[in-house]
mmCIF file of C-alpha atoms and ligand atoms in Angstrom:
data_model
loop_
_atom_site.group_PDB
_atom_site.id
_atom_site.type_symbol
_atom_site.label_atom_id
_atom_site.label_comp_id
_atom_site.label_asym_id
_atom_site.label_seq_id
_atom_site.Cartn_x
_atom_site.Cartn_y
_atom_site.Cartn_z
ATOM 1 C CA UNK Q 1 54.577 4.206 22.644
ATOM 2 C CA UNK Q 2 51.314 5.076 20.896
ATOM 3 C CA UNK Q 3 51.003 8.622 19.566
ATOM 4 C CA UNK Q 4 48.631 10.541 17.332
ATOM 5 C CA UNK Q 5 49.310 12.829 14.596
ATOM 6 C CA UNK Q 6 47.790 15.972 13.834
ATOM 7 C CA UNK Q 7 47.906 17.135 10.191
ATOM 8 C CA UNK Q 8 47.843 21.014 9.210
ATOM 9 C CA UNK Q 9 46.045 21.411 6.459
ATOM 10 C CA UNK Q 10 44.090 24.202 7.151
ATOM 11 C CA UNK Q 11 45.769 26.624 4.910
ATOM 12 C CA UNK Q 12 44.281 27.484 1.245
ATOM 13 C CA UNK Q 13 48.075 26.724 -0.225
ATOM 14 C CA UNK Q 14 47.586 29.942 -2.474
ATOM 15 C CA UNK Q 15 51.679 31.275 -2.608
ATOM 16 C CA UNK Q 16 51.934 27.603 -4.853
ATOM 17 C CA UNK Q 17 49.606 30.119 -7.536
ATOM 18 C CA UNK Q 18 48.335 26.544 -9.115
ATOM 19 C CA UNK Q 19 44.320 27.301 -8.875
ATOM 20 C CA UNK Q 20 44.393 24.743 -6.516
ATOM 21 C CA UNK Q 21 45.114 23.882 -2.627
ATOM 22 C CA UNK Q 22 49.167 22.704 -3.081
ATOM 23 C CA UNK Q 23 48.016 19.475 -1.328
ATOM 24 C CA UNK Q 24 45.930 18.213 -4.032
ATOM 25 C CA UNK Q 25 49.008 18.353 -6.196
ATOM 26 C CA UNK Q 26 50.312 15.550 -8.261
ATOM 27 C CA UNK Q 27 53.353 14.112 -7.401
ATOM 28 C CA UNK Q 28 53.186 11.378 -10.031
ATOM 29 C CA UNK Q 29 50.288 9.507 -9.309
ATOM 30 C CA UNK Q 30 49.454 10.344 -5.399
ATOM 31 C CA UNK Q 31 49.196 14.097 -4.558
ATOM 32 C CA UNK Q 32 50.621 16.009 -1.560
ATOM 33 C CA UNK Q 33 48.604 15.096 1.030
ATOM 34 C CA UNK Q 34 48.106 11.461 0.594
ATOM 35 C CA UNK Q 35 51.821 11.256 0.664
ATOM 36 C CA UNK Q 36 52.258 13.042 3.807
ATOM 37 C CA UNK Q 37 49.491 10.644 5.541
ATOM 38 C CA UNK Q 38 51.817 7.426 4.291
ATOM 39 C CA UNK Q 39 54.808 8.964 6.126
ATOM 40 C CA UNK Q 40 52.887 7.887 9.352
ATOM 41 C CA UNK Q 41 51.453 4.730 8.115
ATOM 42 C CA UNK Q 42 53.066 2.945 11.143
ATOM 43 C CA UNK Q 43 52.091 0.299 13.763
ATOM 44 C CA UNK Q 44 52.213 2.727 16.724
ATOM 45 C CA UNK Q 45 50.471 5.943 15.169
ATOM 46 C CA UNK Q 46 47.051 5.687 16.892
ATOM 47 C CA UNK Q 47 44.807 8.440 15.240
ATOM 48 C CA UNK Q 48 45.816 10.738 12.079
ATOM 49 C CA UNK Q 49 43.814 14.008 12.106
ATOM 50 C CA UNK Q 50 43.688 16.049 9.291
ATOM 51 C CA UNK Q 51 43.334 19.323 10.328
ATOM 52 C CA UNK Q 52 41.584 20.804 6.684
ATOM 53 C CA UNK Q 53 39.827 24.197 4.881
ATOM 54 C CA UNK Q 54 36.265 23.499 4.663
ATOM 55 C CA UNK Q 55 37.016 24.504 0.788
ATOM 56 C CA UNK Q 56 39.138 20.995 0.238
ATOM 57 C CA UNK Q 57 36.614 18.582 2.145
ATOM 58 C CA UNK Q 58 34.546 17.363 -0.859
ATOM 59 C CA UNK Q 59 37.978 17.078 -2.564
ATOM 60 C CA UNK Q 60 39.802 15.217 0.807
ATOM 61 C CA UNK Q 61 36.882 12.668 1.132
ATOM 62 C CA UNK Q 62 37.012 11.477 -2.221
ATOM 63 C CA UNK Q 63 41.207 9.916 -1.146
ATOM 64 C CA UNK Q 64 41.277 6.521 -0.170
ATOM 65 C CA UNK Q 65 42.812 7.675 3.639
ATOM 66 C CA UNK Q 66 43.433 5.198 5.888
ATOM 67 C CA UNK Q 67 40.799 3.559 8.648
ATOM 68 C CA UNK Q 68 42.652 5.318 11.457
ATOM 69 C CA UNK Q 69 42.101 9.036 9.603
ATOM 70 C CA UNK Q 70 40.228 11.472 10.859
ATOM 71 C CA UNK Q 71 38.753 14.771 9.543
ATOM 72 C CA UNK Q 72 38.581 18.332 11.914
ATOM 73 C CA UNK Q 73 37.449 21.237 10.435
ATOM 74 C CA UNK Q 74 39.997 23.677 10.832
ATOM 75 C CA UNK Q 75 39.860 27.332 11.858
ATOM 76 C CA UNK Q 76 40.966 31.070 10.881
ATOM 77 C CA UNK Q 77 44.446 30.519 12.318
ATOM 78 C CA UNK Q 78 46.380 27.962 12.444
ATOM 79 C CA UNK Q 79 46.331 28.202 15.957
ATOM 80 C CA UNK Q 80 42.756 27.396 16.260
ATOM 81 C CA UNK Q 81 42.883 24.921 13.873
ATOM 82 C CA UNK Q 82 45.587 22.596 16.118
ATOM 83 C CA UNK Q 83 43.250 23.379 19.214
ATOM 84 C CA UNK Q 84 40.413 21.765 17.619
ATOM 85 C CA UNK Q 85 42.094 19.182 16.351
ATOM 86 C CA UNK Q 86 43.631 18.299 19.822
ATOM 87 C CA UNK Q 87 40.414 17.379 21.021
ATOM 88 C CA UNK Q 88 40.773 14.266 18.885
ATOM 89 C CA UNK Q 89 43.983 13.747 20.692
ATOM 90 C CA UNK Q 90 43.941 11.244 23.104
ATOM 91 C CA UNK Q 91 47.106 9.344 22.974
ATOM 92 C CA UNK Q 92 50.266 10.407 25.555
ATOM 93 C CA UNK Q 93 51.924 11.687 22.539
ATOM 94 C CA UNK Q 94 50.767 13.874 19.770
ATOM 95 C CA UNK Q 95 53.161 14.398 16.505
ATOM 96 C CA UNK Q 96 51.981 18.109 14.573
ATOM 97 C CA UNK Q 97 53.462 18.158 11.550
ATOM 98 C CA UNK Q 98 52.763 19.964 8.059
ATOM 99 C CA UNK Q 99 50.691 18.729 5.429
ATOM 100 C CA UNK Q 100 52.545 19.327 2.599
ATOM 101 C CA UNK Q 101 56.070 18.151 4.164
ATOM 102 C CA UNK Q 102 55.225 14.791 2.545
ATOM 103 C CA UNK Q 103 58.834 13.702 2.173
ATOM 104 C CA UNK Q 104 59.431 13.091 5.938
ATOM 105 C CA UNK Q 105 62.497 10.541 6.358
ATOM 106 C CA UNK Q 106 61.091 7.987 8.714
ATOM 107 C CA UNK Q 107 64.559 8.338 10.594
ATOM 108 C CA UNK Q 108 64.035 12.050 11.546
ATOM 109 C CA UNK Q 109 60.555 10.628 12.843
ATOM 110 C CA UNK Q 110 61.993 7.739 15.339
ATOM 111 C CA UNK Q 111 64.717 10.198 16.314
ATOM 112 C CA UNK Q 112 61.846 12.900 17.244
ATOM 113 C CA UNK Q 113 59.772 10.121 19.039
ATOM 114 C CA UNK Q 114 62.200 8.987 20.878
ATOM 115 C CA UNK Q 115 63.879 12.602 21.790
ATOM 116 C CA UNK Q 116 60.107 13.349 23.040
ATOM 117 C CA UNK Q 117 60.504 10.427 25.370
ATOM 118 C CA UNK Q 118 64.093 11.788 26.642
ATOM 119 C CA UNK Q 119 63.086 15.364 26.672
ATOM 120 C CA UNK Q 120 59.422 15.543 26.945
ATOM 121 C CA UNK Q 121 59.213 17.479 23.463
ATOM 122 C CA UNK Q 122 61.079 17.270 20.141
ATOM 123 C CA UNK Q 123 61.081 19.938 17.608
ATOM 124 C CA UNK Q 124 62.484 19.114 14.153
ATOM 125 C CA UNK Q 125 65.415 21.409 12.602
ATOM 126 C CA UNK Q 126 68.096 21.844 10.354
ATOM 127 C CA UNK Q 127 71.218 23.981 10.466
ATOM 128 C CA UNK Q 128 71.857 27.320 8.072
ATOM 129 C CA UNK Q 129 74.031 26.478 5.107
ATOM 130 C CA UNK Q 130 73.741 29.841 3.760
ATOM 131 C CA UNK Q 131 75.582 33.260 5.068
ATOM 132 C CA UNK Q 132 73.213 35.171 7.173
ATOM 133 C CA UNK Q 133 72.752 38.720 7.609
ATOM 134 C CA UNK Q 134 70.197 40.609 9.571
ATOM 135 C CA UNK Q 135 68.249 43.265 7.897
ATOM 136 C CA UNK Q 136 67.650 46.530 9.511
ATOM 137 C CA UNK Q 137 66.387 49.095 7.146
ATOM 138 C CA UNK Q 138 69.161 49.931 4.285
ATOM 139 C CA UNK Q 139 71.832 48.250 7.116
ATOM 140 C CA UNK Q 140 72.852 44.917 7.326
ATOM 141 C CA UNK Q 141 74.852 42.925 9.639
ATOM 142 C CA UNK Q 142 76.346 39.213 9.184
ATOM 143 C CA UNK Q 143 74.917 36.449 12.078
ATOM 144 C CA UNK Q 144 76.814 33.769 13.112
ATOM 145 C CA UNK Q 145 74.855 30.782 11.056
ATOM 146 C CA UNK Q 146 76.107 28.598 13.406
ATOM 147 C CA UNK Q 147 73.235 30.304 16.223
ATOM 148 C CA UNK Q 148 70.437 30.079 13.810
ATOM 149 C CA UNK Q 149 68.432 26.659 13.040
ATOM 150 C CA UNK Q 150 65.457 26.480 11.026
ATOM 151 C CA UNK Q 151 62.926 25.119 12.091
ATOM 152 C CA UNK Q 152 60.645 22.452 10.350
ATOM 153 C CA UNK Q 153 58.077 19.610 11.366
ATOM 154 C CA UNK Q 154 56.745 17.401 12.601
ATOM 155 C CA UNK Q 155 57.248 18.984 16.404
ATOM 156 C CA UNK Q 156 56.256 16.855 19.464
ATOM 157 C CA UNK Q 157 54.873 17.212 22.439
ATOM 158 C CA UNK Q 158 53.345 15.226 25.744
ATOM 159 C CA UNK Q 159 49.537 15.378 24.789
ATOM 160 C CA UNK Q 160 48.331 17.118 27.942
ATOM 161 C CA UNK Q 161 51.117 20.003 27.818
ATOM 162 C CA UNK Q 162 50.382 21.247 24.380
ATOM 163 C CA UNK Q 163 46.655 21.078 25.089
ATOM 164 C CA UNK Q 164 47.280 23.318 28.202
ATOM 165 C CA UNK Q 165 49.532 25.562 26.592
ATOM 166 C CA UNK Q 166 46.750 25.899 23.537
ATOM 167 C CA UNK Q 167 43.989 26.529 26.333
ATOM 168 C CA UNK Q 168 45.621 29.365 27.630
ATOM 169 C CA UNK Q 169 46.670 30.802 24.015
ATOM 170 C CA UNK Q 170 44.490 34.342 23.347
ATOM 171 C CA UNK Q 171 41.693 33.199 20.871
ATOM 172 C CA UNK Q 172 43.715 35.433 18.178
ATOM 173 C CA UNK Q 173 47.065 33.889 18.811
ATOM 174 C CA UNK Q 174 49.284 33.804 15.848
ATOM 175 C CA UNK Q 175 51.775 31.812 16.224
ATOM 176 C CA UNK Q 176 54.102 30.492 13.222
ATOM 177 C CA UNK Q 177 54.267 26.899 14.904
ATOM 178 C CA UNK Q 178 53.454 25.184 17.839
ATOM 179 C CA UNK Q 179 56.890 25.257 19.591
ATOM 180 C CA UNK Q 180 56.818 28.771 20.069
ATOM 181 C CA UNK Q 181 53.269 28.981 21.154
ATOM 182 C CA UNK Q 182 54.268 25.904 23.841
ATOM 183 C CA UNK Q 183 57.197 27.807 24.624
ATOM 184 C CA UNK Q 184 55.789 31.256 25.700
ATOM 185 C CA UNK Q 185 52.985 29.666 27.155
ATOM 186 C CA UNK Q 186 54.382 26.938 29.382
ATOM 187 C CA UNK Q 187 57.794 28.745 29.474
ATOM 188 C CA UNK Q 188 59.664 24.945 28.568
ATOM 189 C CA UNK Q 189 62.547 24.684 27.123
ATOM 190 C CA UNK Q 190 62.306 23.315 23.346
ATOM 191 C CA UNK Q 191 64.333 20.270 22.551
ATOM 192 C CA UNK Q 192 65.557 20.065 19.208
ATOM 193 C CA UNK Q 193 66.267 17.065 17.096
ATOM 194 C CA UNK Q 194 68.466 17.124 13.419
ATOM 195 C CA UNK Q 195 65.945 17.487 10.601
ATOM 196 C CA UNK Q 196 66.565 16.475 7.198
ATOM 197 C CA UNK Q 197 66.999 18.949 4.095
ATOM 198 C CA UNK Q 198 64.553 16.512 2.201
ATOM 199 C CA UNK Q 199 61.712 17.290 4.774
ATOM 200 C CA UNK Q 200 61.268 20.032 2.117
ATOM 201 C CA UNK Q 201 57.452 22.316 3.185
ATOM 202 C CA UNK Q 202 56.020 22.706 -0.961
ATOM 203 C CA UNK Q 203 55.066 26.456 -0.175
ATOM 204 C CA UNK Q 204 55.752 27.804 -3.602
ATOM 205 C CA UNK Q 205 55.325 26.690 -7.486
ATOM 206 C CA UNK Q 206 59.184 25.993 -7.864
ATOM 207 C CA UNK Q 207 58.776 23.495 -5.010
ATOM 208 C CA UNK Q 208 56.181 21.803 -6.285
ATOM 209 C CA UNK Q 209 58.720 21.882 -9.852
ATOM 210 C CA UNK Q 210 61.069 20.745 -7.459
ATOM 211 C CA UNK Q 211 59.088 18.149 -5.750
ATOM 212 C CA UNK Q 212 58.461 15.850 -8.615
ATOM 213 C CA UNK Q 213 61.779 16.251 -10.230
ATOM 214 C CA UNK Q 214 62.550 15.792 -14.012
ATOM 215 C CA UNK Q 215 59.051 15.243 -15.195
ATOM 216 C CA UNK Q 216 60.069 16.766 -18.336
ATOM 217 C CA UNK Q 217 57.898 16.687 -22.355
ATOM 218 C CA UNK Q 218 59.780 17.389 -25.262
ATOM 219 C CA UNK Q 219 58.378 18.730 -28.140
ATOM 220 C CA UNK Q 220 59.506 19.292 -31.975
ATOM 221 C CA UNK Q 221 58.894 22.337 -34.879
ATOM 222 C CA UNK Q 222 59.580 22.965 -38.057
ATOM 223 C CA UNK Q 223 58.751 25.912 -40.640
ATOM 224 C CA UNK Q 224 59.615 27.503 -43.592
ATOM 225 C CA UNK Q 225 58.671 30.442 -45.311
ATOM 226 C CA UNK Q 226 59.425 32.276 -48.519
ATOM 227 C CA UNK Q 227 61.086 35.709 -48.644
ATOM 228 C CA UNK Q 228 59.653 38.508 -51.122
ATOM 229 C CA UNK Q 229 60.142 41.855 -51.495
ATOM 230 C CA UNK Q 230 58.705 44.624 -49.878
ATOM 231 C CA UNK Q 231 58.686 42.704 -46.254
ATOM 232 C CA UNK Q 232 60.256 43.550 -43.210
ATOM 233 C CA UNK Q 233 62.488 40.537 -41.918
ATOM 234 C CA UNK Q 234 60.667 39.328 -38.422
ATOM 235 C CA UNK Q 235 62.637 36.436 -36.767
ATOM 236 C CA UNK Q 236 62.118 35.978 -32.984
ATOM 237 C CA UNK Q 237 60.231 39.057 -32.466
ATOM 238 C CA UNK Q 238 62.617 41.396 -33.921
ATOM 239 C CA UNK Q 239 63.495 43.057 -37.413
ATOM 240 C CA UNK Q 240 66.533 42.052 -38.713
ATOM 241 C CA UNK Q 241 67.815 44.406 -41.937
ATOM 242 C CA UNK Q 242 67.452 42.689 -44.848
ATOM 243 C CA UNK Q 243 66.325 43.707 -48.591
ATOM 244 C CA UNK Q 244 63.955 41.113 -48.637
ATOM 245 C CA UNK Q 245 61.134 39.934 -45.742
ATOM 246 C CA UNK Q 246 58.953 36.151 -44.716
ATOM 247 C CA UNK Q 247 55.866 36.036 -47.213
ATOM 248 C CA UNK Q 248 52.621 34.752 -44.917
ATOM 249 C CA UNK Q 249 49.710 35.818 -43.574
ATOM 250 C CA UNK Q 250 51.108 36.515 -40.153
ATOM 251 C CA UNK Q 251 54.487 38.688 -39.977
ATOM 252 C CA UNK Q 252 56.030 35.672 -41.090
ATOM 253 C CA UNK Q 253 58.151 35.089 -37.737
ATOM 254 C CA UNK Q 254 59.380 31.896 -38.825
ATOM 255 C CA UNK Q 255 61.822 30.953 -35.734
ATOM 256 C CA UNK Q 256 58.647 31.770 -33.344
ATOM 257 C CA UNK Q 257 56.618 29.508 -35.298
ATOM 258 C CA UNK Q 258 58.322 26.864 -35.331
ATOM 259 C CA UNK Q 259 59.355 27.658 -31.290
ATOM 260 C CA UNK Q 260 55.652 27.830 -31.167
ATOM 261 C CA UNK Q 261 54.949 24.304 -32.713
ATOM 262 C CA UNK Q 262 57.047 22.778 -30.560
ATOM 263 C CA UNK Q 263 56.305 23.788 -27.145
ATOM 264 C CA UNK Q 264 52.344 22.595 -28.534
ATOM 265 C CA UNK Q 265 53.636 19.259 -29.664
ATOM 266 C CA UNK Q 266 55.461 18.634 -26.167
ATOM 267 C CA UNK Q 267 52.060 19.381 -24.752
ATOM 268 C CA UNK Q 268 50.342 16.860 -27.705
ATOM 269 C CA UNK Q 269 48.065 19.271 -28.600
ATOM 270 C CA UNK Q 270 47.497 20.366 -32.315
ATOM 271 C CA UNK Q 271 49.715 22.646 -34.277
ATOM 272 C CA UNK Q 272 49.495 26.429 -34.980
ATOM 273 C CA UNK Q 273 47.910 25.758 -38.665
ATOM 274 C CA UNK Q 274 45.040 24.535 -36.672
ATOM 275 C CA UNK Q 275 45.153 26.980 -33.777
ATOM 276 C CA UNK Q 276 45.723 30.138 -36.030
ATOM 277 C CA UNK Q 277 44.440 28.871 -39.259
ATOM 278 C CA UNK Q 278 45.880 31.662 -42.141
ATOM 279 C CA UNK Q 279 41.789 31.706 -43.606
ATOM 280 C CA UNK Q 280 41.199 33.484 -40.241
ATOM 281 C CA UNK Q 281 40.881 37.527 -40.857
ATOM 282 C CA UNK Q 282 41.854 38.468 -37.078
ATOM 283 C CA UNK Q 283 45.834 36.693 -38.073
ATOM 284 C CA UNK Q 284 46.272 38.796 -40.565
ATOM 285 C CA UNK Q 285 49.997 40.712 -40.209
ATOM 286 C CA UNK Q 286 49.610 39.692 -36.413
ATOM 287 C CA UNK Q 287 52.999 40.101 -34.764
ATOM 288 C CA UNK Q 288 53.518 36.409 -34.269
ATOM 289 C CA UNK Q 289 54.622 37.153 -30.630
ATOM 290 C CA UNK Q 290 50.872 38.091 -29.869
ATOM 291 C CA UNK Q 291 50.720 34.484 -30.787
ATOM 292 C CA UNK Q 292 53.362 32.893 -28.926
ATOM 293 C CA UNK Q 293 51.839 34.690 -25.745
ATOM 294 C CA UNK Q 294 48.643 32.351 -26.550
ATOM 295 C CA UNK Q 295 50.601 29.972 -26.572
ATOM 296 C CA UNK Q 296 51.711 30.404 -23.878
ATOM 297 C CA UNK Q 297 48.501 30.977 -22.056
ATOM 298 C CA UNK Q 298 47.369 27.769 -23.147
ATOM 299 C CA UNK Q 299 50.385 25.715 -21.539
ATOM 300 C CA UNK Q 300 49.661 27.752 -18.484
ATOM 301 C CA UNK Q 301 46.167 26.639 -17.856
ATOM 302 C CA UNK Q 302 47.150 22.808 -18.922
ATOM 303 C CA UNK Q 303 50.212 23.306 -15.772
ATOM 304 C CA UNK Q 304 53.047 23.456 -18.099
ATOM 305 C CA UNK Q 305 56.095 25.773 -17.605
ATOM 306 C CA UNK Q 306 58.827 26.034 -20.336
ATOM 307 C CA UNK Q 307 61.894 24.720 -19.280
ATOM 308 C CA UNK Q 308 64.259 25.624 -22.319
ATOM 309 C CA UNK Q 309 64.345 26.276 -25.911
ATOM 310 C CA UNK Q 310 66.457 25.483 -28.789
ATOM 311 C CA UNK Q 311 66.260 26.143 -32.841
ATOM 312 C CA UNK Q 312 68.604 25.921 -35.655
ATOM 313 C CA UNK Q 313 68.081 28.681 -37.985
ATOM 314 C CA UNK Q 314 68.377 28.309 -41.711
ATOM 315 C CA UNK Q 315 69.537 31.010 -43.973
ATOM 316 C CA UNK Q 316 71.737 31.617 -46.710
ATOM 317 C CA UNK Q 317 71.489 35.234 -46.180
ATOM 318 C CA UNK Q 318 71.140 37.595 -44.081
ATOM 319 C CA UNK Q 319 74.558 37.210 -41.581
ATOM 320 C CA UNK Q 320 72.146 36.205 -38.377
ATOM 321 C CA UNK Q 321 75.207 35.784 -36.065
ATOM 322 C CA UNK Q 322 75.443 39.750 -34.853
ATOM 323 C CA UNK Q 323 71.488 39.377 -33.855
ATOM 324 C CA UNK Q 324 71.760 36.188 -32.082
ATOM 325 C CA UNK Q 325 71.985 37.264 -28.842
ATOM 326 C CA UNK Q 326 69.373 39.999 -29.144
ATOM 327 C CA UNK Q 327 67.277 37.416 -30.377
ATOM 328 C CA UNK Q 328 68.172 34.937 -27.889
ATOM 329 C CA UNK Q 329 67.285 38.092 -24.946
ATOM 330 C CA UNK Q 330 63.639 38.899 -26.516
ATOM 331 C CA UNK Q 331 62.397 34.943 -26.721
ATOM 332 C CA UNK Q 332 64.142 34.647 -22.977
ATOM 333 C CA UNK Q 333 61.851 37.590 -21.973
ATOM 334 C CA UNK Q 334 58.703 36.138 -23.543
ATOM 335 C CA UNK Q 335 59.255 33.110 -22.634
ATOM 336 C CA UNK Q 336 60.007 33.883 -18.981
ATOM 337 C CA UNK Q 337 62.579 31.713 -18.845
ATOM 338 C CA UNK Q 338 66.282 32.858 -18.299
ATOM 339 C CA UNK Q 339 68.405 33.897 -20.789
ATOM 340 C CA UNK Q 340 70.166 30.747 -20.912
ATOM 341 C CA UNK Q 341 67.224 28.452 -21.317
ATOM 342 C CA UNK Q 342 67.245 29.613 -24.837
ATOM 343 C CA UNK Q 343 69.662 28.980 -27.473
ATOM 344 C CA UNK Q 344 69.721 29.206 -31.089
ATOM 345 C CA UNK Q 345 72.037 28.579 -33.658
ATOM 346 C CA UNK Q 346 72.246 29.990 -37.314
ATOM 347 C CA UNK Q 347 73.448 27.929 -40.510
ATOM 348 C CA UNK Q 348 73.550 28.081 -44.260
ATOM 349 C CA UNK Q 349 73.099 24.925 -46.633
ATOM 350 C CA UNK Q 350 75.840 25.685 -48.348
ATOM 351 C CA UNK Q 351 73.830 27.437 -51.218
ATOM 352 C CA UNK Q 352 71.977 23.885 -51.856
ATOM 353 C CA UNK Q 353 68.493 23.704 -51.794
ATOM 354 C CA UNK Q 354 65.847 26.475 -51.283
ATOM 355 C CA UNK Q 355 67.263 28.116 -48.567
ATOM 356 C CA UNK Q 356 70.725 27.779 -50.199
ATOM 357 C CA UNK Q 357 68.740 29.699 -53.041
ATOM 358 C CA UNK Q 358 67.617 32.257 -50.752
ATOM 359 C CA UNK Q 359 64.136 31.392 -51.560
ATOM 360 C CA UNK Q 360 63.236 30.994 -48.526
ATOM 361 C CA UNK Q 361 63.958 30.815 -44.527
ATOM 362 C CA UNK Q 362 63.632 27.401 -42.504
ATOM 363 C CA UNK Q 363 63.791 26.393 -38.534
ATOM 364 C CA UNK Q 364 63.388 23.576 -36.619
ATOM 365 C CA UNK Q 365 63.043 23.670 -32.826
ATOM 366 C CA UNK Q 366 62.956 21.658 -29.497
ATOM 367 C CA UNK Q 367 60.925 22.619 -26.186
ATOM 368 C CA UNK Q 368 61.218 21.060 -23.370
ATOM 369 C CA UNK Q 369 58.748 21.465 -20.787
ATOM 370 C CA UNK Q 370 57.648 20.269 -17.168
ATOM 371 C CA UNK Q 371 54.303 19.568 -16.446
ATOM 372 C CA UNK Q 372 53.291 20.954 -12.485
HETATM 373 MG MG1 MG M 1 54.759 29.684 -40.361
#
């Protein structure tokens, strides 16, 4: 049996927050969309239309689709996007599925084609894992999980009925997907086939995380600096009491400098001598966490997110052990990480060397970070 496949990709994609449509996203060398298209790269799929926002079309024609693709201007719903793209549809069959579900198991396809052939439709679905309550106001109240299914795509239908059911839809329909819109129009009953967990719909910027897995940079930093007198002791954004304090031209944060070094070198760029060079007036006492938000800034326009830190702190004195976790807490909140994504550790050189001395203050640090 020959079908077609309608694409929706009419949406703008703007929950993923990437500055980008979500279906233009990487996953490692083919981005969203292009991998949804190869989950119907199949002998029997007729014509693939790509339902698309005017706003991605220069970007969309520029993919190397296949022959049997075809572009449709979508519409202001979602709704009116699938009706216009059903007058490409010409096959007995049509398949509507999402355009950024591009990890569609080619088993829960066959098993909806062939349910559609049994049934006359086949809508996609998996069952609740989770508890489920129902929210009325400040109430709740527990559902049985084992009456709820969500619902996913593709969903399919016998050409001719969904057309009819869309050509009596209100112009202003809005309908979440086409099942229910076939359902209240044509009043059929909906047959559902098992869906798979991995059929995963990238709506936000953890799924896109999520999507191309452990696509992790590591990065490494080091400083020192000198304690003097008449300085207040900075390390990770908070004072620590101390009779002496980090000599530089910054406050002398020396555990955020060298946190900062490495979350630049896991992103190859240069380090914070060149970014905040100490001949520069405007650095000048600068809270070093006015930095780090720069920083920070930076690895959010390049698509990076921080996954986790880790430094070794090296003093002979002060005792850093009743600040860790305070420490630990104010990074985890710059950062925006959780609190467990950052750990540090404090250690003296047994009085050898310059730190041993108490000349000075050293750390060295690891970042890890993804790239989205
Ligand atoms: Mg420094």
């Amino acid at each position: 049996m020959k079908f077609d496949v309608i694409l929706a990709c009419g949406g703008s994609g703007s929950r993923c927050n990437l500055g980008y449509n979500k279906l233009a996203f990487n996953l490692g060398g083919i981005s969203v969309l292009e991998k949804t298209v190869s989950c119907f790269n199949r002998e029997d799929a007729d014509k693939i239309i790509i339902s698309y926002n005017h706003n991605d079309l220069d970007w969309i024609k520029t993919l190397p689709l296949p022959p049997n693709a075809v572009l449709c201007p979508g519409g202001n719903t979602r709704a009116q996007s699938i009706k216009n793209a059903l007058k490409f549809a010409d096959c007995d069959y049509v398949v509507i599925h999402d355009g950024a579900r591009p990890f569609l198991p080619a088993k829960c396809l066959s098993d909806g084609l062939s349910d559609a052939l049994k049934y006359g439709n086949s809508v996609l679905y998996v069952p609740s894992t989770d508890s489920l309550r129902s929210i009325d106001g400040d109430v709740s109240f527990t559902v049985d999980r084992n009456s709820i299914a969500r619902i996913q795509t593709p969903q399919i239908f016998i050409t001719e009925e969904i057309k009819r059911a869309y050509s009596l839809a209100e112009e202003n329909a809005e309908f979440t997907d086409d099942a229910t819109l076939y359902e209240y129009y044509l009043q059929k009953k909906i047959h559902l086939t098992k869906g798979s967990e991995s059929n995963i719909k990238i709506t936000t910027r953890e799924d896109c995380e999520r999507a191309i897995g452990a696509d992790i940079y590591i990065g490494n930093g080091w400083d020192t600096h000198r304690l003097g007198e008449n300085r207040d002791l900075i390390l990770g954004g908070i004072k620590i009491p101390h009779d002496k304090g980090l000599i530089a031209h910054s406050d002398g944060d020396v555990l955020i400098h060298a946190i900062m070094d490495a979350i630049l070198s896991a992103m190859h760029e240069r380090d914070i001598g060149t970014l905040f060079p100490d001949t520069d007036e405007k650095y000048k006492n600068i809270s070093s966490v006015k930095l780090l938000e720069e920083v920070l800034e930076l690895a959010r326009s390049k698509g990076f997110s921080i996954k986790s830190v880790s430094a070794v702190i090296m003093a002979q004195k002060p005792k850093l052990a009743p600040h860790i976790v305070s420490i630990e807490k104010n990074l985890a909140n710059i950062l925006s990480v959780d609190e467990n994504r950052v750990s540090l550790t404090a250690t003296t050189t047994e009085k050898l060397g310059m730190v041993g001395r108490e000349e000075g203050i050293s750390v060295s640090s690891v970042a890890t970070l993804q790239k989205i």
